[in-house]
PDB file of C-alpha atoms in Angstrom:
ATOM      1  CA  UNK H   1       8.879  -2.563 -19.421  1.00 53.00           C
ATOM      2  CA  UNK H   2       6.078  -4.705 -18.061  1.00 65.00           C
ATOM      3  CA  UNK H   3       4.405  -3.747 -14.796  1.00 88.00           C
ATOM      4  CA  UNK H   4       3.435  -5.905 -11.851  1.00 93.00           C
ATOM      5  CA  UNK H   5       0.821  -8.487 -12.732  1.00 94.00           C
ATOM      6  CA  UNK H   6      -1.202 -10.587 -10.323  1.00 96.00           C
ATOM      7  CA  UNK H   7      -3.405 -13.619 -10.792  1.00 96.00           C
ATOM      8  CA  UNK H   8      -6.138 -14.492 -10.317  1.00 97.00           C
ATOM      9  CA  UNK H   9      -7.907 -11.134 -10.062  1.00 95.00           C
ATOM     10  CA  UNK H  10     -10.893 -12.553  -8.208  1.00 96.00           C
ATOM     11  CA  UNK H  11     -11.553 -15.832  -6.475  1.00 96.00           C
ATOM     12  CA  UNK H  12     -13.984 -17.372  -4.018  1.00 98.00           C
ATOM     13  CA  UNK H  13     -13.020 -20.061  -1.523  1.00 98.00           C
ATOM     14  CA  UNK H  14     -14.663 -21.698   1.475  1.00 97.00           C
ATOM     15  CA  UNK H  15     -13.369 -21.859   5.019  1.00 97.00           C
ATOM     16  CA  UNK H  16     -10.603 -24.395   5.527  1.00 97.00           C
ATOM     17  CA  UNK H  17      -9.477 -24.391   1.912  1.00 98.00           C
ATOM     18  CA  UNK H  18      -6.082 -23.324   0.663  1.00 98.00           C
ATOM     19  CA  UNK H  19      -5.260 -20.632  -1.890  1.00 98.00           C
ATOM     20  CA  UNK H  20      -2.232 -19.651  -3.980  1.00 98.00           C
ATOM     21  CA  UNK H  21      -1.886 -16.165  -5.388  1.00 98.00           C
ATOM     22  CA  UNK H  22       0.725 -15.279  -7.970  1.00 98.00           C
ATOM     23  CA  UNK H  23       2.697 -12.173  -8.791  1.00 97.00           C
ATOM     24  CA  UNK H  24       5.086 -11.269 -11.593  1.00 94.00           C
ATOM     25  CA  UNK H  25       7.356  -8.427 -10.555  1.00 90.00           C
ATOM     26  CA  UNK H  26       8.270  -5.476 -12.685  1.00 87.00           C
ATOM     27  CA  UNK H  27      11.244  -5.975 -14.964  1.00 83.00           C
ATOM     28  CA  UNK H  28      14.509  -5.278 -13.137  1.00 83.00           C
ATOM     29  CA  UNK H  29      13.017  -5.531  -9.641  1.00 87.00           C
ATOM     30  CA  UNK H  30      14.421  -8.100  -7.209  1.00 88.00           C
ATOM     31  CA  UNK H  31      12.176  -7.491  -4.203  1.00 91.00           C
ATOM     32  CA  UNK H  32       8.538  -8.457  -3.770  1.00 93.00           C
ATOM     33  CA  UNK H  33       6.296  -7.487  -0.865  1.00 93.00           C
ATOM     34  CA  UNK H  34       2.812  -8.798  -0.158  1.00 96.00           C
ATOM     35  CA  UNK H  35       0.073  -6.801   1.544  1.00 95.00           C
ATOM     36  CA  UNK H  36      -3.432  -7.570   2.731  1.00 96.00           C
ATOM     37  CA  UNK H  37      -5.978  -4.787   2.363  1.00 95.00           C
ATOM     38  CA  UNK H  38      -9.323  -5.280   4.069  1.00 92.00           C
ATOM     39  CA  UNK H  39     -12.277  -3.260   2.845  1.00 87.00           C
ATOM     40  CA  UNK H  40     -11.994   0.366   3.955  1.00 83.00           C
ATOM     41  CA  UNK H  41      -8.519  -0.113   5.416  1.00 87.00           C
ATOM     42  CA  UNK H  42      -4.958   0.591   4.425  1.00 90.00           C
ATOM     43  CA  UNK H  43      -2.694  -2.275   3.357  1.00 93.00           C
ATOM     44  CA  UNK H  44      -1.112  -4.457   6.057  1.00 92.00           C
ATOM     45  CA  UNK H  45       2.365  -5.858   5.442  1.00 91.00           C
ATOM     46  CA  UNK H  46       2.468  -9.659   5.217  1.00 95.00           C
ATOM     47  CA  UNK H  47       6.071 -10.349   4.193  1.00 94.00           C
ATOM     48  CA  UNK H  48       8.828  -9.411   1.805  1.00 92.00           C
ATOM     49  CA  UNK H  49      11.067 -11.549  -0.389  1.00 93.00           C
ATOM     50  CA  UNK H  50      14.483 -10.518  -1.622  1.00 90.00           C
ATOM     51  CA  UNK H  51      16.466 -12.766  -3.920  1.00 88.00           C
ATOM     52  CA  UNK H  52      14.349 -15.812  -3.071  1.00 91.00           C
ATOM     53  CA  UNK H  53      14.646 -15.406   0.710  1.00 92.00           C
ATOM     54  CA  UNK H  54      12.056 -14.061   3.158  1.00 92.00           C
ATOM     55  CA  UNK H  55      13.441 -10.691   4.204  1.00 87.00           C
ATOM     56  CA  UNK H  56      10.886  -9.669   6.792  1.00 88.00           C
ATOM     57  CA  UNK H  57       7.442 -10.536   8.053  1.00 91.00           C
ATOM     58  CA  UNK H  58       4.484  -8.663   9.488  1.00 90.00           C
ATOM     59  CA  UNK H  59       2.056  -9.838  12.140  1.00 91.00           C
ATOM     60  CA  UNK H  60       0.516 -12.716  10.188  1.00 96.00           C
ATOM     61  CA  UNK H  61       0.277 -16.369  11.300  1.00 97.00           C
ATOM     62  CA  UNK H  62       2.415 -19.139   9.761  1.00 97.00           C
ATOM     63  CA  UNK H  63      -0.472 -20.319   7.583  1.00 98.00           C
ATOM     64  CA  UNK H  64       0.492 -17.343   5.390  1.00 98.00           C
ATOM     65  CA  UNK H  65       3.586 -18.441   3.489  1.00 97.00           C
ATOM     66  CA  UNK H  66       5.348 -17.428   0.339  1.00 96.00           C
ATOM     67  CA  UNK H  67       7.945 -18.159  -2.254  1.00 96.00           C
ATOM     68  CA  UNK H  68      10.076 -16.162  -4.619  1.00 95.00           C
ATOM     69  CA  UNK H  69      11.454 -17.748  -7.759  1.00 94.00           C
ATOM     70  CA  UNK H  70      14.751 -17.127  -9.603  1.00 92.00           C
ATOM     71  CA  UNK H  71      12.961 -14.813 -12.038  1.00 89.00           C
ATOM     72  CA  UNK H  72      11.767 -12.823  -8.957  1.00 90.00           C
ATOM     73  CA  UNK H  73       8.116 -13.732  -9.437  1.00 93.00           C
ATOM     74  CA  UNK H  74       6.383 -14.729  -6.227  1.00 96.00           C
ATOM     75  CA  UNK H  75       3.563 -16.719  -4.690  1.00 97.00           C
ATOM     76  CA  UNK H  76       1.492 -16.147  -1.583  1.00 98.00           C
ATOM     77  CA  UNK H  77      -0.055 -19.262  -0.061  1.00 98.00           C
ATOM     78  CA  UNK H  78      -2.725 -19.203   2.604  1.00 98.00           C
ATOM     79  CA  UNK H  79      -3.763 -22.430   4.316  1.00 97.00           C
ATOM     80  CA  UNK H  80      -6.849 -23.180   6.410  1.00 98.00           C
ATOM     81  CA  UNK H  81      -8.690 -20.122   5.133  1.00 98.00           C
ATOM     82  CA  UNK H  82     -10.786 -18.138   7.602  1.00 97.00           C
ATOM     83  CA  UNK H  83     -13.605 -15.703   6.916  1.00 97.00           C
ATOM     84  CA  UNK H  84     -11.382 -12.797   8.015  1.00 96.00           C
ATOM     85  CA  UNK H  85      -8.933 -13.641   5.239  1.00 97.00           C
ATOM     86  CA  UNK H  86     -11.377 -12.077   2.790  1.00 97.00           C
ATOM     87  CA  UNK H  87      -9.490  -9.076   1.419  1.00 96.00           C
ATOM     88  CA  UNK H  88      -7.600  -7.591  -1.496  1.00 96.00           C
ATOM     89  CA  UNK H  89      -4.105  -9.077  -1.653  1.00 97.00           C
ATOM     90  CA  UNK H  90      -1.593  -6.719  -3.165  1.00 96.00           C
ATOM     91  CA  UNK H  91       1.819  -7.548  -4.507  1.00 96.00           C
ATOM     92  CA  UNK H  92       4.410  -4.803  -4.837  1.00 94.00           C
ATOM     93  CA  UNK H  93       7.808  -5.012  -6.447  1.00 92.00           C
ATOM     94  CA  UNK H  94      10.774  -2.755  -5.910  1.00 88.00           C
ATOM     95  CA  UNK H  95      14.455  -2.487  -6.654  1.00 82.00           C
ATOM     96  CA  UNK H  96      15.444  -2.204  -3.021  1.00 72.00           C
ATOM     97  CA  UNK H  97      14.317  -3.738   0.222  1.00 66.00           C
ATOM     98  CA  UNK H  98      13.460  -0.588   2.152  1.00 67.00           C
ATOM     99  CA  UNK H  99      12.812   3.088   1.623  1.00 64.00           C
ATOM    100  CA  UNK H 100      12.135   2.938  -2.080  1.00 75.00           C
ATOM    101  CA  UNK H 101       9.130   3.238  -4.327  1.00 83.00           C
ATOM    102  CA  UNK H 102       6.787   0.272  -4.485  1.00 87.00           C
ATOM    103  CA  UNK H 103       5.049  -0.630  -7.709  1.00 91.00           C
ATOM    104  CA  UNK H 104       1.769  -2.385  -7.084  1.00 92.00           C
ATOM    105  CA  UNK H 105      -0.247  -4.835  -9.097  1.00 93.00           C
ATOM    106  CA  UNK H 106      -4.009  -4.551  -9.311  1.00 93.00           C
ATOM    107  CA  UNK H 107      -4.454  -7.120  -6.573  1.00 95.00           C
ATOM    108  CA  UNK H 108      -6.262 -10.405  -6.095  1.00 97.00           C
ATOM    109  CA  UNK H 109      -9.679 -10.097  -4.470  1.00 96.00           C
ATOM    110  CA  UNK H 110     -10.237 -13.125  -2.237  1.00 97.00           C
ATOM    111  CA  UNK H 111     -13.641 -13.901  -0.781  1.00 97.00           C
ATOM    112  CA  UNK H 112     -13.891 -16.651   1.835  1.00 97.00           C
ATOM    113  CA  UNK H 113     -17.377 -18.044   2.445  1.00 96.00           C
TER     114      UNK H 113
ATOM    115  CA  UNK F   1      -4.160   1.276  17.110  1.00 59.00           C
ATOM    116  CA  UNK F   2      -2.777   2.539  13.801  1.00 71.00           C
ATOM    117  CA  UNK F   3       0.756   3.923  13.860  1.00 86.00           C
ATOM    118  CA  UNK F   4      -0.307   6.378  11.180  1.00 94.00           C
ATOM    119  CA  UNK F   5      -3.649   8.103  11.693  1.00 95.00           C
ATOM    120  CA  UNK F   6      -5.246   9.748   8.700  1.00 97.00           C
ATOM    121  CA  UNK F   7      -7.956  12.367   8.863  1.00 96.00           C
ATOM    122  CA  UNK F   8     -10.542  12.859   7.732  1.00 97.00           C
ATOM    123  CA  UNK F   9     -11.540   9.308   6.845  1.00 95.00           C
ATOM    124  CA  UNK F  10     -13.998  10.561   4.250  1.00 96.00           C
ATOM    125  CA  UNK F  11     -14.337  13.877   2.443  1.00 97.00           C
ATOM    126  CA  UNK F  12     -16.853  14.917  -0.198  1.00 97.00           C
ATOM    127  CA  UNK F  13     -16.533  18.407  -1.657  1.00 96.00           C
ATOM    128  CA  UNK F  14     -17.456  20.403  -4.733  1.00 97.00           C
ATOM    129  CA  UNK F  15     -15.166  20.899  -7.689  1.00 97.00           C
ATOM    130  CA  UNK F  16     -12.991  23.985  -7.257  1.00 97.00           C
ATOM    131  CA  UNK F  17     -12.726  23.824  -3.472  1.00 97.00           C
ATOM    132  CA  UNK F  18      -9.479  23.378  -1.560  1.00 97.00           C
ATOM    133  CA  UNK F  19      -8.854  20.598   0.940  1.00 97.00           C
ATOM    134  CA  UNK F  20      -6.209  19.247   3.282  1.00 98.00           C
ATOM    135  CA  UNK F  21      -5.696  15.655   4.385  1.00 98.00           C
ATOM    136  CA  UNK F  22      -3.607  14.851   7.433  1.00 98.00           C
ATOM    137  CA  UNK F  23      -1.376  11.938   8.385  1.00 97.00           C
ATOM    138  CA  UNK F  24      -0.246  11.913  12.026  1.00 96.00           C
ATOM    139  CA  UNK F  25       1.845   9.698  14.251  1.00 95.00           C
ATOM    140  CA  UNK F  26       3.602   9.762  17.603  1.00 93.00           C
ATOM    141  CA  UNK F  27       6.513   7.913  15.979  1.00 92.00           C
ATOM    142  CA  UNK F  28       9.334   9.254  13.837  1.00 93.00           C
ATOM    143  CA  UNK F  29       9.553   8.127  10.222  1.00 93.00           C
ATOM    144  CA  UNK F  30      12.672   8.201   8.072  1.00 91.00           C
ATOM    145  CA  UNK F  31      10.497   8.875   5.044  1.00 91.00           C
ATOM    146  CA  UNK F  32       6.863   9.187   4.252  1.00 94.00           C
ATOM    147  CA  UNK F  33       5.017   8.457   1.056  1.00 94.00           C
ATOM    148  CA  UNK F  34       1.599   9.395  -0.296  1.00 97.00           C
ATOM    149  CA  UNK F  35      -0.266   7.045  -2.609  1.00 96.00           C
ATOM    150  CA  UNK F  36      -3.525   7.289  -4.476  1.00 96.00           C
ATOM    151  CA  UNK F  37      -5.644   4.207  -5.030  1.00 94.00           C
ATOM    152  CA  UNK F  38      -8.617   3.909  -7.350  1.00 91.00           C
ATOM    153  CA  UNK F  39     -11.230   1.139  -7.114  1.00 86.00           C
ATOM    154  CA  UNK F  40      -9.982  -2.179  -8.456  1.00 83.00           C
ATOM    155  CA  UNK F  41      -6.390  -1.006  -8.664  1.00 88.00           C
ATOM    156  CA  UNK F  42      -3.289  -1.027  -6.539  1.00 91.00           C
ATOM    157  CA  UNK F  43      -1.926   2.156  -4.915  1.00 93.00           C
ATOM    158  CA  UNK F  44       0.178   4.466  -7.077  1.00 93.00           C
ATOM    159  CA  UNK F  45       2.949   6.538  -5.538  1.00 93.00           C
ATOM    160  CA  UNK F  46       2.451  10.310  -5.673  1.00 96.00           C
ATOM    161  CA  UNK F  47       5.416  11.555  -3.664  1.00 95.00           C
ATOM    162  CA  UNK F  48       8.097  10.662  -1.120  1.00 93.00           C
ATOM    163  CA  UNK F  49       9.211  13.153   1.533  1.00 94.00           C
ATOM    164  CA  UNK F  50      12.393  12.552   3.460  1.00 92.00           C
ATOM    165  CA  UNK F  51      13.558  15.711   5.212  1.00 93.00           C
ATOM    166  CA  UNK F  52      11.738  17.289   8.155  1.00 94.00           C
ATOM    167  CA  UNK F  53       9.929  20.426   6.965  1.00 96.00           C
ATOM    168  CA  UNK F  54      10.158  19.380   3.333  1.00 96.00           C
ATOM    169  CA  UNK F  55       7.504  20.668   0.958  1.00 97.00           C
ATOM    170  CA  UNK F  56       6.893  19.095  -2.441  1.00 97.00           C
ATOM    171  CA  UNK F  57       4.471  20.211  -5.113  1.00 97.00           C
ATOM    172  CA  UNK F  58       2.876  18.088  -7.795  1.00 95.00           C
ATOM    173  CA  UNK F  59       0.717  20.372  -9.924  1.00 95.00           C
ATOM    174  CA  UNK F  60      -2.233  21.284  -7.649  1.00 97.00           C
ATOM    175  CA  UNK F  61      -1.083  18.948  -4.854  1.00 97.00           C
ATOM    176  CA  UNK F  62       1.229  20.170  -2.091  1.00 98.00           C
ATOM    177  CA  UNK F  63       2.807  17.713   0.318  1.00 98.00           C
ATOM    178  CA  UNK F  64       4.517  18.660   3.567  1.00 97.00           C
ATOM    179  CA  UNK F  65       6.561  16.597   6.002  1.00 97.00           C
ATOM    180  CA  UNK F  66       6.485  17.803   9.585  1.00 96.00           C
ATOM    181  CA  UNK F  67       9.621  19.247  11.143  1.00 96.00           C
ATOM    182  CA  UNK F  68       9.841  16.322  13.573  1.00 95.00           C
ATOM    183  CA  UNK F  69       9.089  13.780  10.812  1.00 95.00           C
ATOM    184  CA  UNK F  70       6.033  12.518  12.694  1.00 95.00           C
ATOM    185  CA  UNK F  71       3.318  13.940  10.492  1.00 96.00           C
ATOM    186  CA  UNK F  72       2.495  14.989   6.960  1.00 97.00           C
ATOM    187  CA  UNK F  73      -0.218  16.770   5.066  1.00 98.00           C
ATOM    188  CA  UNK F  74      -1.572  16.777   1.543  1.00 98.00           C
ATOM    189  CA  UNK F  75      -3.234  19.945   0.288  1.00 98.00           C
ATOM    190  CA  UNK F  76      -5.187  20.013  -2.952  1.00 98.00           C
ATOM    191  CA  UNK F  77      -5.981  23.347  -4.561  1.00 97.00           C
ATOM    192  CA  UNK F  78      -9.025  23.738  -6.798  1.00 97.00           C
ATOM    193  CA  UNK F  79     -10.009  20.080  -6.575  1.00 97.00           C
ATOM    194  CA  UNK F  80     -11.243  18.374  -9.730  1.00 97.00           C
ATOM    195  CA  UNK F  81     -13.386  15.245 -10.200  1.00 96.00           C
ATOM    196  CA  UNK F  82     -10.263  13.448 -11.427  1.00 95.00           C
ATOM    197  CA  UNK F  83      -8.792  13.823  -7.937  1.00 96.00           C
ATOM    198  CA  UNK F  84     -11.401  11.398  -6.598  1.00 96.00           C
ATOM    199  CA  UNK F  85      -9.831   8.350  -4.960  1.00 95.00           C
ATOM    200  CA  UNK F  86      -8.426   6.842  -1.786  1.00 96.00           C
ATOM    201  CA  UNK F  87      -5.380   8.723  -0.531  1.00 97.00           C
ATOM    202  CA  UNK F  88      -3.018   6.692   1.602  1.00 97.00           C
ATOM    203  CA  UNK F  89       0.007   7.798   3.568  1.00 97.00           C
ATOM    204  CA  UNK F  90       2.703   5.272   4.352  1.00 94.00           C
ATOM    205  CA  UNK F  91       6.046   5.547   6.069  1.00 92.00           C
ATOM    206  CA  UNK F  92       9.303   3.764   6.685  1.00 89.00           C
ATOM    207  CA  UNK F  93      10.730   3.753  10.167  1.00 83.00           C
ATOM    208  CA  UNK F  94      14.513   3.739  10.518  1.00 70.00           C
ATOM    209  CA  UNK F  95      16.271   0.595   9.315  1.00 60.00           C
ATOM    210  CA  UNK F  96      13.002  -1.067   8.466  1.00 65.00           C
ATOM    211  CA  UNK F  97      11.881  -2.786   5.326  1.00 72.00           C
ATOM    212  CA  UNK F  98       8.218  -2.633   6.338  1.00 80.00           C
ATOM    213  CA  UNK F  99       6.051   0.163   4.991  1.00 86.00           C
ATOM    214  CA  UNK F 100       3.542   1.244   7.653  1.00 89.00           C
ATOM    215  CA  UNK F 101       0.231   2.432   6.222  1.00 93.00           C
ATOM    216  CA  UNK F 102      -2.554   4.727   7.318  1.00 94.00           C
ATOM    217  CA  UNK F 103      -6.166   3.657   6.807  1.00 94.00           C
ATOM    218  CA  UNK F 104      -6.672   6.182   4.036  1.00 95.00           C
ATOM    219  CA  UNK F 105      -8.853   9.170   3.223  1.00 97.00           C
ATOM    220  CA  UNK F 106     -11.615   8.544   0.734  1.00 96.00           C
ATOM    221  CA  UNK F 107     -11.997  11.699  -1.336  1.00 97.00           C
ATOM    222  CA  UNK F 108     -14.936  12.443  -3.618  1.00 97.00           C
ATOM    223  CA  UNK F 109     -14.965  15.566  -5.771  1.00 97.00           C
ATOM    224  CA  UNK F 110     -18.413  16.386  -7.124  1.00 96.00           C
ATOM    225  CA  UNK F 111     -18.689  18.213 -10.461  1.00 94.00           C
TER     226      UNK F 111
END
């Protein structure tokens, strides 16, 4: 079975730009969660998608949005980038929406200049 | 303020020594997980503890969930350089889909 894959692995943007990060979930998983991990910190929950619907959201502004597709892959979109958005963005897939094991991709390292 | 406080934040010890990492909260968690993360990679699940007082062993690693399900510890016996990494605790609160994370303990084992 294939694991969670994320793209791109690294990218550099400037303030005010928009970015789209992509995630392919592990085979058989129907739930995708996105996390932001700042340097030296633990991951912070952005939102979760279950069967193409947003299933929950953390304390992030509306300029963070997402999508989940019928094949359960997902996108994270961030508009009007700010310097503080620089972080590692992690995608995790799972077979259930809460309480289960999360399988993480390697992350997308975003730098905002 | 973090809901899950990990200590110490950083630990550097010699190979062969024992160590304990702590994960504390004033809130109750329905389950708690420990992950290890290496540079450039996503976290990998080590263990999930569910029952208050539960102890789980994974080779030289021993995980304990507090009786009140508010805290947990990870003990490593005879640490090896391969144990080097960022250890993260994370927990689910009742009826919640959101995994709450600690800030992590960066562990370095020197040969």
